Coordinates of C-alpha atoms and ligand atoms in Angstrom, one line a residue:
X1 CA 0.0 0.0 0.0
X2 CA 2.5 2.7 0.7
X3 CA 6.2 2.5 -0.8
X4 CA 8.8 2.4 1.8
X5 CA 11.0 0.1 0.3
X6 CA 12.6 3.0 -2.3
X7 CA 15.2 5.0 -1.5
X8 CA 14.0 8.8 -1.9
X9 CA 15.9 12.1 -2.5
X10 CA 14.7 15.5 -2.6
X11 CA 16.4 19.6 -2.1
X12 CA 15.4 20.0 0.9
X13 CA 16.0 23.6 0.8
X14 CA 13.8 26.4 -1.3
X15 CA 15.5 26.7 -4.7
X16 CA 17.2 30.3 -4.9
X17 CA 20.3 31.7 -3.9
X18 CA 21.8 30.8 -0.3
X19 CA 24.4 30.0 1.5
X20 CA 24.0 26.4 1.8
X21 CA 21.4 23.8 0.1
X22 CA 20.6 20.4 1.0
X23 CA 19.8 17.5 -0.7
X24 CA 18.0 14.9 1.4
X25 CA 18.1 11.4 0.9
X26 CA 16.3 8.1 2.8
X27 CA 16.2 4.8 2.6
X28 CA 17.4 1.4 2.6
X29 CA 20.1 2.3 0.0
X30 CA 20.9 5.8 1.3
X31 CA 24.4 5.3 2.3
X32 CA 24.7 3.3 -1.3
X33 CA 23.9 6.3 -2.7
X34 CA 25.9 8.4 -1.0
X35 CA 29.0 6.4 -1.4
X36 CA 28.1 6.8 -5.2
X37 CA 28.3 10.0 -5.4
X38 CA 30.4 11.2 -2.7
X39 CA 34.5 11.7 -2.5
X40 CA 35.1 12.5 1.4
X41 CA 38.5 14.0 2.0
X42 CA 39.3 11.2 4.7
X43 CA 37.9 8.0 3.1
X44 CA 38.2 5.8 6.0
X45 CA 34.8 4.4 7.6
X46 CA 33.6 7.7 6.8
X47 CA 29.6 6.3 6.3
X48 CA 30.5 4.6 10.1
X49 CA 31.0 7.7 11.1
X50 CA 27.6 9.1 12.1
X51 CA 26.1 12.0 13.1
X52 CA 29.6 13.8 12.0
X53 CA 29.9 16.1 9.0
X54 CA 32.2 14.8 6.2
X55 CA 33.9 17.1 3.8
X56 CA 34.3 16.5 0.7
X57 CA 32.6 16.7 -3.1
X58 CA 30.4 15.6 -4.6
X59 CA 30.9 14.0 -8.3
X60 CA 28.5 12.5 -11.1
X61 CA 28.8 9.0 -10.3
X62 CA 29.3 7.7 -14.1
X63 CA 31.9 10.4 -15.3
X64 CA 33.9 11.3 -12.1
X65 CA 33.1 15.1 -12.7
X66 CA 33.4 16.9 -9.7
X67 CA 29.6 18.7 -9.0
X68 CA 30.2 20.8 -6.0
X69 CA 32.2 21.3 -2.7
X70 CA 30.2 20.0 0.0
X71 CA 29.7 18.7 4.2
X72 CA 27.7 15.3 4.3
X73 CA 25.9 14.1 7.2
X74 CA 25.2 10.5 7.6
X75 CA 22.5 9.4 9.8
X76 CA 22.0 5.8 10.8
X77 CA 18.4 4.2 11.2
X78 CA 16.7 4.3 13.6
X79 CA 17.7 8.1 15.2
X80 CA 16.6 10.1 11.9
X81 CA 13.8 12.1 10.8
X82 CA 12.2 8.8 8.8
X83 CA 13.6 6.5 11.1
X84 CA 15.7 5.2 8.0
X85 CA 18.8 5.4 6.9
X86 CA 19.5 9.4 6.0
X87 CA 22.3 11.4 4.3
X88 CA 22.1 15.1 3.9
X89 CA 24.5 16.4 1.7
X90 CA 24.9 20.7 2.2
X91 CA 26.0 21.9 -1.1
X92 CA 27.0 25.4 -1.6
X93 CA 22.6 27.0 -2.2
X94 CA 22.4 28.3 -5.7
X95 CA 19.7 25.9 -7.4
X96 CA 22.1 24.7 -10.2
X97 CA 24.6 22.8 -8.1
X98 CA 21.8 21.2 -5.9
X99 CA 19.7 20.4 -9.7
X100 CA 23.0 18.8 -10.6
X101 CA 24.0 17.3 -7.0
X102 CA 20.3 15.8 -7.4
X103 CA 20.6 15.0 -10.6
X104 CA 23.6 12.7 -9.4
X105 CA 21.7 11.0 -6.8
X106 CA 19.1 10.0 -8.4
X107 CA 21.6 8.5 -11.3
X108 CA 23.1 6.6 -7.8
X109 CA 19.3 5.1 -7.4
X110 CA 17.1 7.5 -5.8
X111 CA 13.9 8.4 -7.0
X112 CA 12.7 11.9 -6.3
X113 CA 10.6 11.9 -3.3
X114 CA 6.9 13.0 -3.3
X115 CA 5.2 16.3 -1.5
X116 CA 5.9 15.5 2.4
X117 CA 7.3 12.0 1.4
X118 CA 10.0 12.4 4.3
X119 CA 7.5 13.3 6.6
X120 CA 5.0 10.5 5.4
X121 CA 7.6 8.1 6.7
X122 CA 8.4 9.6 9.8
X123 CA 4.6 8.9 10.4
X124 CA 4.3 5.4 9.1
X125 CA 7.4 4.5 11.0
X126 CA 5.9 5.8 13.7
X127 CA 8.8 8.2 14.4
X128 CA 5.3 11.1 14.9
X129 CA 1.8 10.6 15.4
X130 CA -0.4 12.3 12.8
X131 CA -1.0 15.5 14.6
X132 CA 3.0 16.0 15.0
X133 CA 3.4 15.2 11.4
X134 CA 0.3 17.8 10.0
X135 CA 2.5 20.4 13.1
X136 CA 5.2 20.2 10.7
X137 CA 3.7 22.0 7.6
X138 CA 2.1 24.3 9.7
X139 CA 5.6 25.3 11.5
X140 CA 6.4 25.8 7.7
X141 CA 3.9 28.0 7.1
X142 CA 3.1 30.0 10.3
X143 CA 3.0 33.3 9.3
X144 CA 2.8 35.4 12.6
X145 CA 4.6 34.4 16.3
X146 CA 1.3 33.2 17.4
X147 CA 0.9 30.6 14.9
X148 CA 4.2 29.9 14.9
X149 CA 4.0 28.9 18.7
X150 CA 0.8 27.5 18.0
X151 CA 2.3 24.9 15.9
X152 CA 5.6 24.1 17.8
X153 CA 3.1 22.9 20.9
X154 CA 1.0 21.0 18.6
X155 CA 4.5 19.2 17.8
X156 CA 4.5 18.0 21.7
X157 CA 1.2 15.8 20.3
X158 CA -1.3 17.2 23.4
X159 CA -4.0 16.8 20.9
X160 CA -3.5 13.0 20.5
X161 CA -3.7 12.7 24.2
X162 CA -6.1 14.2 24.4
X163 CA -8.4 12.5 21.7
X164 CA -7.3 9.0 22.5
X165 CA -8.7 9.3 25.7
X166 CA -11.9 10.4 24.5
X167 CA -11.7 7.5 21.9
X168 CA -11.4 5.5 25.1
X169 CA -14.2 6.2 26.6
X170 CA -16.2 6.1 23.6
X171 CA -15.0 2.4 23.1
X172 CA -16.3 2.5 27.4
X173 CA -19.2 3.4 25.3
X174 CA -19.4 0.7 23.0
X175 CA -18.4 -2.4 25.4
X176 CA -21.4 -1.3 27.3
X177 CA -24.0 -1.4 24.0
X178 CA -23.0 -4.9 23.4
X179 CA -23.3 -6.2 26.7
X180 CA -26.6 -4.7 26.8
X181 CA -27.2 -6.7 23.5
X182 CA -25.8 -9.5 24.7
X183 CA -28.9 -10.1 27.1
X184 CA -31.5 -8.8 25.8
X185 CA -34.0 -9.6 27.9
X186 CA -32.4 -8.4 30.9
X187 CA -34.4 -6.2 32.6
X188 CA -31.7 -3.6 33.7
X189 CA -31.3 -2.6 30.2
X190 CA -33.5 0.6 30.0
X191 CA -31.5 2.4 32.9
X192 CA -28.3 1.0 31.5
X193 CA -28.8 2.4 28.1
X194 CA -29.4 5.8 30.2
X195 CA -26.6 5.5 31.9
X196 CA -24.7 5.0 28.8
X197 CA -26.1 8.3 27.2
X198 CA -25.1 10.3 30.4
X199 CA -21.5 9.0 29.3
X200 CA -22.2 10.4 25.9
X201 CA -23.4 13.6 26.6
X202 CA -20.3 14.0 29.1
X203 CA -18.4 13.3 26.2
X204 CA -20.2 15.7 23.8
X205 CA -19.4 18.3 26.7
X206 CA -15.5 17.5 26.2
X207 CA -16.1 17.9 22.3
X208 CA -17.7 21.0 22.7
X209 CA -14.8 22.7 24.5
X210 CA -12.4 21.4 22.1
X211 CA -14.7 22.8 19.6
X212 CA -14.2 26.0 21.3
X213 CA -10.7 25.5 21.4
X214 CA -10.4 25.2 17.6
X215 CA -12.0 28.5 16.9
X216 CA -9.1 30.2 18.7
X217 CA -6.9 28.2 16.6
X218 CA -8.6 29.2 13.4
X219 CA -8.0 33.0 14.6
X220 CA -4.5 32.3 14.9
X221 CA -4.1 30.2 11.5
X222 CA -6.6 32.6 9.2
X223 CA -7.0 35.3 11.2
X224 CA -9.7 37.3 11.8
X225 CA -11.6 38.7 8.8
X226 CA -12.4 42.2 9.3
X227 CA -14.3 44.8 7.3
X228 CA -14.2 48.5 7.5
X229 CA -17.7 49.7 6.2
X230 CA -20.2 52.1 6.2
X231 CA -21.1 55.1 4.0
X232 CA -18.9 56.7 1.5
X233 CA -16.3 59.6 2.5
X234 CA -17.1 58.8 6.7
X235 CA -13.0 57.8 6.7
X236 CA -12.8 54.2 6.2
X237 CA -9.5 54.3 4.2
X238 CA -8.7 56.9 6.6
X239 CA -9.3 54.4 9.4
X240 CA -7.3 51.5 7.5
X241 CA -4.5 53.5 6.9
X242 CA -4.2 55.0 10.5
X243 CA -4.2 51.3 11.9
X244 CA -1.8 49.8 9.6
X245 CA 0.4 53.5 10.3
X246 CA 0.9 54.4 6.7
X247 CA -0.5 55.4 3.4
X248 CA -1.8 52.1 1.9
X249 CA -5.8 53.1 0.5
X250 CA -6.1 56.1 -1.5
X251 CA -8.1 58.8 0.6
X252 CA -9.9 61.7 -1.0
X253 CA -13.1 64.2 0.0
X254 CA -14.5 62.7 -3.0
X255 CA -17.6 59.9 -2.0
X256 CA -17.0 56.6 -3.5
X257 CA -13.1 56.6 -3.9
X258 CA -13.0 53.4 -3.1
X259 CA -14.4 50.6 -4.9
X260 CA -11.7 47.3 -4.9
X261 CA -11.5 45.5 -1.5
X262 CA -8.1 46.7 0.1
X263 CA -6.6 43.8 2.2
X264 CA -4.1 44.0 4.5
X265 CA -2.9 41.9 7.8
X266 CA -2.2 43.6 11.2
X267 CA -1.6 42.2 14.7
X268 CA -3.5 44.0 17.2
X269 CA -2.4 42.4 20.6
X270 CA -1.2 39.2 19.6
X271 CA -4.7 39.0 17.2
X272 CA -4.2 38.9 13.9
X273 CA -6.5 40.5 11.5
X274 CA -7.2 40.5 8.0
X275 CA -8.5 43.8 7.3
X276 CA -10.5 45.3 4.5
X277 CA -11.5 48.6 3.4
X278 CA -14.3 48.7 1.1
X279 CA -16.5 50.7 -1.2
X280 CA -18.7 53.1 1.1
X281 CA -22.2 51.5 0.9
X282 CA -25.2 53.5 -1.3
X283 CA -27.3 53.5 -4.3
X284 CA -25.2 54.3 -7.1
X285 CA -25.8 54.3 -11.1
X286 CA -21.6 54.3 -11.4
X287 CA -20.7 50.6 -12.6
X288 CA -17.4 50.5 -11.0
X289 CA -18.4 52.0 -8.1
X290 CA -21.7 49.6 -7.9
X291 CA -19.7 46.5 -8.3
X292 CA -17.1 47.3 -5.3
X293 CA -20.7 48.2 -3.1
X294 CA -21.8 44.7 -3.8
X295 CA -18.7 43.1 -3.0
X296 CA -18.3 45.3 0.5
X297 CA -22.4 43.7 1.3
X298 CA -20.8 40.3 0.4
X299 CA -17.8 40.4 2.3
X300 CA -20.2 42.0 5.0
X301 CA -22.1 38.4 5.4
X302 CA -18.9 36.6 5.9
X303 CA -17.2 38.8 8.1
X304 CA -15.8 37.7 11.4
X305 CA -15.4 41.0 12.9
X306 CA -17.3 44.6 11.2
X307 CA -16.2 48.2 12.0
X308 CA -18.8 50.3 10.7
X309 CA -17.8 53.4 10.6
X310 CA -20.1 56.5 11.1
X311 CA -19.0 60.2 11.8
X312 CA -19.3 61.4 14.8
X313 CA -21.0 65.1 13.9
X314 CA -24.0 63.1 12.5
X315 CA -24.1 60.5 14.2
X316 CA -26.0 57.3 13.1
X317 CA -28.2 58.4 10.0
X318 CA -31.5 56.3 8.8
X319 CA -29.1 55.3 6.3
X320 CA -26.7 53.8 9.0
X321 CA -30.0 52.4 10.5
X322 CA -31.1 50.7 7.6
X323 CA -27.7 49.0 7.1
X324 CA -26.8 47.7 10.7
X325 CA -30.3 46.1 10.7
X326 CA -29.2 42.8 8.6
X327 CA -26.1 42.6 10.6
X328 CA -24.8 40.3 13.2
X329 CA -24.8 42.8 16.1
X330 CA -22.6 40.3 18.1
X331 CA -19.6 41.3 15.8
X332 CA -19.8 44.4 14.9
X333 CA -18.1 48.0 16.5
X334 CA -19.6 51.2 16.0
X335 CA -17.0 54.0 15.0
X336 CA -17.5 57.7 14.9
X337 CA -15.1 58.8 13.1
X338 CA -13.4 62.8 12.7
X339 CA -14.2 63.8 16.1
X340 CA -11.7 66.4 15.4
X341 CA -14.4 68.4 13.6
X342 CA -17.2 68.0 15.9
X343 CA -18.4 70.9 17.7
X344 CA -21.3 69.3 19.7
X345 CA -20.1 67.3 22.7
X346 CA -22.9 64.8 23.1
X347 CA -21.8 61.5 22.2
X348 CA -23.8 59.8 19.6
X349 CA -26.4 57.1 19.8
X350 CA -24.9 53.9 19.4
X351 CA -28.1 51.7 19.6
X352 CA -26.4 49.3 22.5
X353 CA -23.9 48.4 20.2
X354 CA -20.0 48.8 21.4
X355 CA -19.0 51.9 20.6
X356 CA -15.8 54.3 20.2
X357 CA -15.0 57.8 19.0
X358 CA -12.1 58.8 17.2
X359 CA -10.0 60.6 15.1
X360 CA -8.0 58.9 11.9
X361 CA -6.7 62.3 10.7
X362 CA -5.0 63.3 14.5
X363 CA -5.0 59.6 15.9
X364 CA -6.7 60.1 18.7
X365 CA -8.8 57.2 20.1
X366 CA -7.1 54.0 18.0
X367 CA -5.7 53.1 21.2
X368 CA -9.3 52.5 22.7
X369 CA -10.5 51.0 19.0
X370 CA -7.6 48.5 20.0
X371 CA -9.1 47.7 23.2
X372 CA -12.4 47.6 21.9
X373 CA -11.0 45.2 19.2
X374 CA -9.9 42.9 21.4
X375 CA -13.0 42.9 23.8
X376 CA -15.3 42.4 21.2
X377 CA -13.4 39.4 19.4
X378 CA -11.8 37.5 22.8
X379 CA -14.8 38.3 24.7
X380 CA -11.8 38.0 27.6
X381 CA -11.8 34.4 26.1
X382 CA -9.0 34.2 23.4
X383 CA -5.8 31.4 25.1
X384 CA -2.7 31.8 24.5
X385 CA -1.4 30.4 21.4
X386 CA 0.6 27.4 23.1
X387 CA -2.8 26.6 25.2
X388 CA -4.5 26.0 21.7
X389 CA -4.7 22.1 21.0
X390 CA -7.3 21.7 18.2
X391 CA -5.0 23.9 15.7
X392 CA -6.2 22.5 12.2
X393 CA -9.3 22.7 10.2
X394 CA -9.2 19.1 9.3
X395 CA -9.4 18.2 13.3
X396 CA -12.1 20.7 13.9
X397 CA -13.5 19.0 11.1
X398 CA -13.1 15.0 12.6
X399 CA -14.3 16.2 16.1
X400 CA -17.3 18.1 15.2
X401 CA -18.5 14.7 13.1
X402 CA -17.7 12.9 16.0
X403 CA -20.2 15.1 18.4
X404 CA -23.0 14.9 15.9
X405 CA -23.0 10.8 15.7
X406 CA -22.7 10.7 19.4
X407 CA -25.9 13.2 19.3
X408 CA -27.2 11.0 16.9
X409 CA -26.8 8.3 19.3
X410 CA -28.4 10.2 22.8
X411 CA -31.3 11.2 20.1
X412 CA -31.9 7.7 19.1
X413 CA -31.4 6.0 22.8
X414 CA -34.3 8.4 24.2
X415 CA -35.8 7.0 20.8
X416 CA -35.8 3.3 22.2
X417 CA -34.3 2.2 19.4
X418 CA -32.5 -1.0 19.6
X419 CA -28.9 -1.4 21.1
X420 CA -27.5 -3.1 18.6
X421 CA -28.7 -0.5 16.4
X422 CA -27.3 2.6 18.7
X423 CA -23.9 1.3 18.5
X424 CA -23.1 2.1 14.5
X425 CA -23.4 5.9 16.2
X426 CA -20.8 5.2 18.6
X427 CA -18.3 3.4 16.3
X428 CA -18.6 6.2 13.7
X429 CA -17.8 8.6 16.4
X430 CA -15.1 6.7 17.1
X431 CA -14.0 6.3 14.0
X432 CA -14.6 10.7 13.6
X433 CA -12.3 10.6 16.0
X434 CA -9.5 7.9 14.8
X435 CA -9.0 10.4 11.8
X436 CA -7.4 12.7 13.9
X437 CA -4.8 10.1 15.6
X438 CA -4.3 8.2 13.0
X439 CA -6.6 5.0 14.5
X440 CA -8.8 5.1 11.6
X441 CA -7.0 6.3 8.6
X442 CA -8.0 5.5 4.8
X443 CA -4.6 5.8 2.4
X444 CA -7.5 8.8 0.8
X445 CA -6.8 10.8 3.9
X446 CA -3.1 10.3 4.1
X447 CA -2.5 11.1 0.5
X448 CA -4.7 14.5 0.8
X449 CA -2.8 15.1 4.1
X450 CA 0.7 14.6 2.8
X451 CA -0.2 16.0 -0.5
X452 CA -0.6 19.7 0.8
X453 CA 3.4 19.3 1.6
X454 CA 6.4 20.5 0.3
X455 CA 8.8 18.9 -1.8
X456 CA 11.6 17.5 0.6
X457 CA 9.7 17.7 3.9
Ligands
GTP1 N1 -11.2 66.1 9.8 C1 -11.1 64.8 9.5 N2 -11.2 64.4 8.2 C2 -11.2 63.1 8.0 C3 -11.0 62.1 9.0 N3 -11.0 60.9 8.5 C4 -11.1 61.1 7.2 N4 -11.2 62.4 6.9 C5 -11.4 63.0 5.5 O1 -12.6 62.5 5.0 C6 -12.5 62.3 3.6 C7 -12.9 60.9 3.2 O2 -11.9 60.0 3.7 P1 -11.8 58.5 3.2 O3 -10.9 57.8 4.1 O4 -11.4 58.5 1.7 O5 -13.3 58.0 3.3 P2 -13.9 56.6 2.8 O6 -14.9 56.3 3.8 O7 -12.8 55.6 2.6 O8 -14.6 57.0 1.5 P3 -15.0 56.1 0.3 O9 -13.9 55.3 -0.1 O10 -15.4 57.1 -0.8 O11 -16.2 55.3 0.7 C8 -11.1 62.7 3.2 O12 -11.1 64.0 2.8 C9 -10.4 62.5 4.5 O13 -9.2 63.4 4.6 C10 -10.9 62.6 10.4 O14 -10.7 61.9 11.4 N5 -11.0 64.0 10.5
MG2 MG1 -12.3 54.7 0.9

C-alpha cells in the first residue's frame, strides 16, 4: 500500500540563492547512494562515522566530474527524521549545483521523493503521530509568532492525548451497547442504556470545549476577517491607513473613492486581523463604483469582525439604521469617526452596540479602538497560542462529526431504538475521531494530508 522500500531524494531547501542547500536522501540504500556519489576528504569508515559532517565533493557518479564542494551528514536508522537510513548532503545554495547534485543522486538510485514523502515516513514508521506530522507543515507555514508557537506545541502531540482518551471512553461506550445486546432480555437494560447516554453527553461536553478551542486556533491560523464599512467619504481608508500606520488606501473628500476591496494583515495584541476597506455603501448608477458596493455587502455576510464606521458630527443616519439592521450585532463596533471636527459634545447614539470615538486624521482614540478590538473578538476568552490544542481545520472537522454521531446516538437511545442498532453511532464517532490520531485512517486521507506538503519535507 504505501512504498517504503525506495530509496528517496529531494532539495530540501527552497531553490534560490543561499548560503548552503541540502539534498536529502532516505532509505534502505541511502548510504549506497551516497557512497556513489560522494569523494570525502578522509575516506576511512567515513559512512560509520555518524552523526559527523564529512567534507568533501560531490561528483557524477558515471563520469567522475566533480559537481560541488560540500559537508555530508550520515545518519543511521533508527535516530533520523524517517527513522531510516538518512544522508544530507549541504552543497553550496544556488539551485544549479543542488539540480546537478540531485541529478547525481538519483543517477546513484534514488527516486525523487513525493510532497511531504519524508515526513509521510516519519509517520508510518511511527517516528510522529499524525498530529505531529500535520504540526510540521504548519511550522512551515506559520506566518505570525502566534501561529508559529501555535504549531511548535501542537508538535508535543497534546491533541493525540487528548483525543485518544476520548476514543477510550467512547470504546467505554461501546463495550457497554453490546453487553446490553448481549442479554436482551435483561431487565436492567432501559436504565443501562441511560446510563450509557449520560456518558455520551459527558463526552459531547469534552467535544464542545475542544470545539471552542479550535475556533481560537482558526483565529490564529486565518486570522480574523475584518471589514471597515459604512457610507462613503465617513473615513474608512482613513481608518485602514491610520491602523496599519501608513498610506496604503487612497483617501480623497470625494464619496465613493474606493471601490476594490483593500486587504491588509495587522496584529493588534497578539490578534491577527485580516483587514478590509471597502467601497462606502449606497445607491449608485456608477458601474465601478456599484460592483465594489456589492462586493463590500458580500464580504459583509462573511465577516468575522465589522467596523462600521459613522461620523461622529452626524451621528447614526436612517441610512446607517437601515444598514446595521441585517447585521450580526454580536460582531460588529460602532466608529464615529473625525471627532476632530465635531463641535457638539454629546456623544452619539450607538443603539447598544460597542462603541468608540475617534479621530483617523489626529489619531486620537485607536488606542481604545484597539481595546475595543480585542474585547469584542476575545470576549476576555481568546488562550494563548501554546494553550490551543485543536489547531487544524481538518481536526475541527473530525471532532465536530464525532459530536453529531454521538448526538445522533443520545437522540436515538431516548428514541428506544434497539442497542444493537445505537452502536453504528458510537463506532462512527469513534471512527470521527480515529481520523485525527491516525486509529482510523484511509490511504485517501493520508494522501490528501501529505499532498498539501512541500517537496523534501
Ligand atoms: N477632519 C477629519 N477628516 C477626516 C478624518 N478621516 C477622514 N477624513 C477625511 O474624509 C474624507 C474621506 O476620507 P476617506 O478615508 O477617503 O473616506 P472613505 O470612507 O474611505 O470614503 P469612500 O472610499 O469614498 O467610501 C477625506 O477628505 C479625509 O481626509 C478625520 O478623522 N478627521
Ligand atoms: Mg475609501
Amino acid at each position: 500500500m504505501f512504498n517504503m522500500d525506495d530509496t528517496i531524494a529531494a532539495i530540501s531547501t527552497p531553490l534560490g540563492e543561499g548560503g548552503v542547500g541540502i539534498i536529502r536522501i532516505s532509505g534502505k540504500e541511502a548510504f549506497k547512494v551516497a557512497r556513489k556519489v560522494f569523494r570525502p576528504a578522509r575516506p576511512k569508515d567515513w559512512l560509520k562515522e555518524t552523526y559527523r559532517l564529512h567534507y568533501g565533493h560531490v561528483v557524477d557518479g558515471n563520469t567522475g566530474k566533480v559537481i560541488d564542494e560540500v559537508l555530508v551528514s550520515v545518519m543511521k536508522a533508527p535516530r533520523t527524521y524517517t527513522r531510516e537510513d538518512v544522508v544530507e548532503i549541504n552543497c553550496h545554495g544556488g539551485i544549479v549545483p543542488l539540480r546537478e547534485t540531485l541529478k547525481a543522486v538519483l543517477a546513484a538510485g534514488a527516486r525523487p521523493a513525493d510532497p511531504g514523502e519524508f515526513t509521510k515516513r516519519a509517520f508510518l514508521n511511527g517516528r510522529l503521530d499524525l498530529t505531529q506530522a500535520e504540526s510540521v507543515i504548519d511550522i512551515i507555514r506559520s506566518k505570525t509568532g502566534e501561529s508559529l508557537k501555535m504549531a511548535v506545541s501542537q508538535l508535543e502531540g497534546r491533541l493525540s492525548r487528548r483525543i485518544r482518551e476520548i476514543q477510550d471512553r467512547v470504546l467505554g461506550l461501546l463495550a457497554g451497547l453490546e453487553a446490553a445486546v448481549d442479554f436482551p432480555e435483561d431487565e436492567i437494560e432501559e436504565k443501562e442504556i441511560e446510563q450509557l447516554s449520560e456518558t455520551a453527553g459527558e463526552i459531547i461536553r469534552d467535544l464542545d470545549g475542544l470545539i471552542d478551542d479550535a475556533e481560537t486556533g482558526r483565529i490564529y491560523r486565518e486570522g480574523i476577517r475584518t471589514i471597515i464599512a459604512g457610507r462613503p467619504n465617513v473615513g474608512k481608508s482613513s481608518l485602514l491607513n491610520a491602523l496599519l500606520g501608513r498610506e496604503r488606501a487612497i483617501v480623497t473628500d470625494i464619496p465613493g473613492t474606493t471601490r476594490d476591496v483593500i486587504e491588509e494583515t495587522l496584529n493588534i495584541k497578539g490578534i491577527p486581523l485580516v483587514l478590509m476597506d471597502t467601497a462606502g455603501l449606497r445607491e449608485t448608477m456608477d458601474l465601478v463604483e456599484r460592483i465594489g458596493v456589492e462586493k463590500a455587502r458580500e464580504l459583509l455576510a462573511g465577516a468575522d469582525l465589522v467596523l462600521f464606521v459613522a461620523e461622529a458630527s452626524e451621528g447614526l443616519t436612517r441610512e446607517d439604521r437601515e444598514i446595521l439592521k441585517g447585521m450580526d450585532r454580536a460582531k460588529t463596533i460602532l466608529i464615529f469617526n473625525k471627532t476632530d471636527l465635531r463641535r457638539d459634545i454629546r456623544a452619539p447614539e450607538a443603539e447598544g452596540l460597542p462603541s468608540v470615538e475617534i479621530s483617523a486624521l489626529t489619531g486620537e482614540g485607536l488606542k481604545a479602538l484597539e481595546n475595543k478590538i480585542e474585547e469584542v473578538v476575545a470576549g476576555g476568552r481568546i488562550k494563548s497560542p501554546e494553550s490551543v490544542i485543536v489547531s487544524s481545520a481538518r481536526h475541527e472537522d473530525a471532532i465536530r462529526r464525532a459530536r453529531k454521531h454521538m448526538e445522533d446516538f443520545m437522540a436515538s437511545a431516548a428514541a428506544g431504538i434497539p442497542a444493537d442498532l445505537l452502536s453504528i453511532d458510537v463506532r462512527s464517532s469513534w471512527e470521527a475521531l480515529g481520523e485525527i490520531t491516525g486509529t482510523t485512517l484511509t490511504e485517501d486521507l493520508l494522501e490528501r494530508i501529505f499532498n498539501d506538503f512541500c517537496i523534501g519535507k
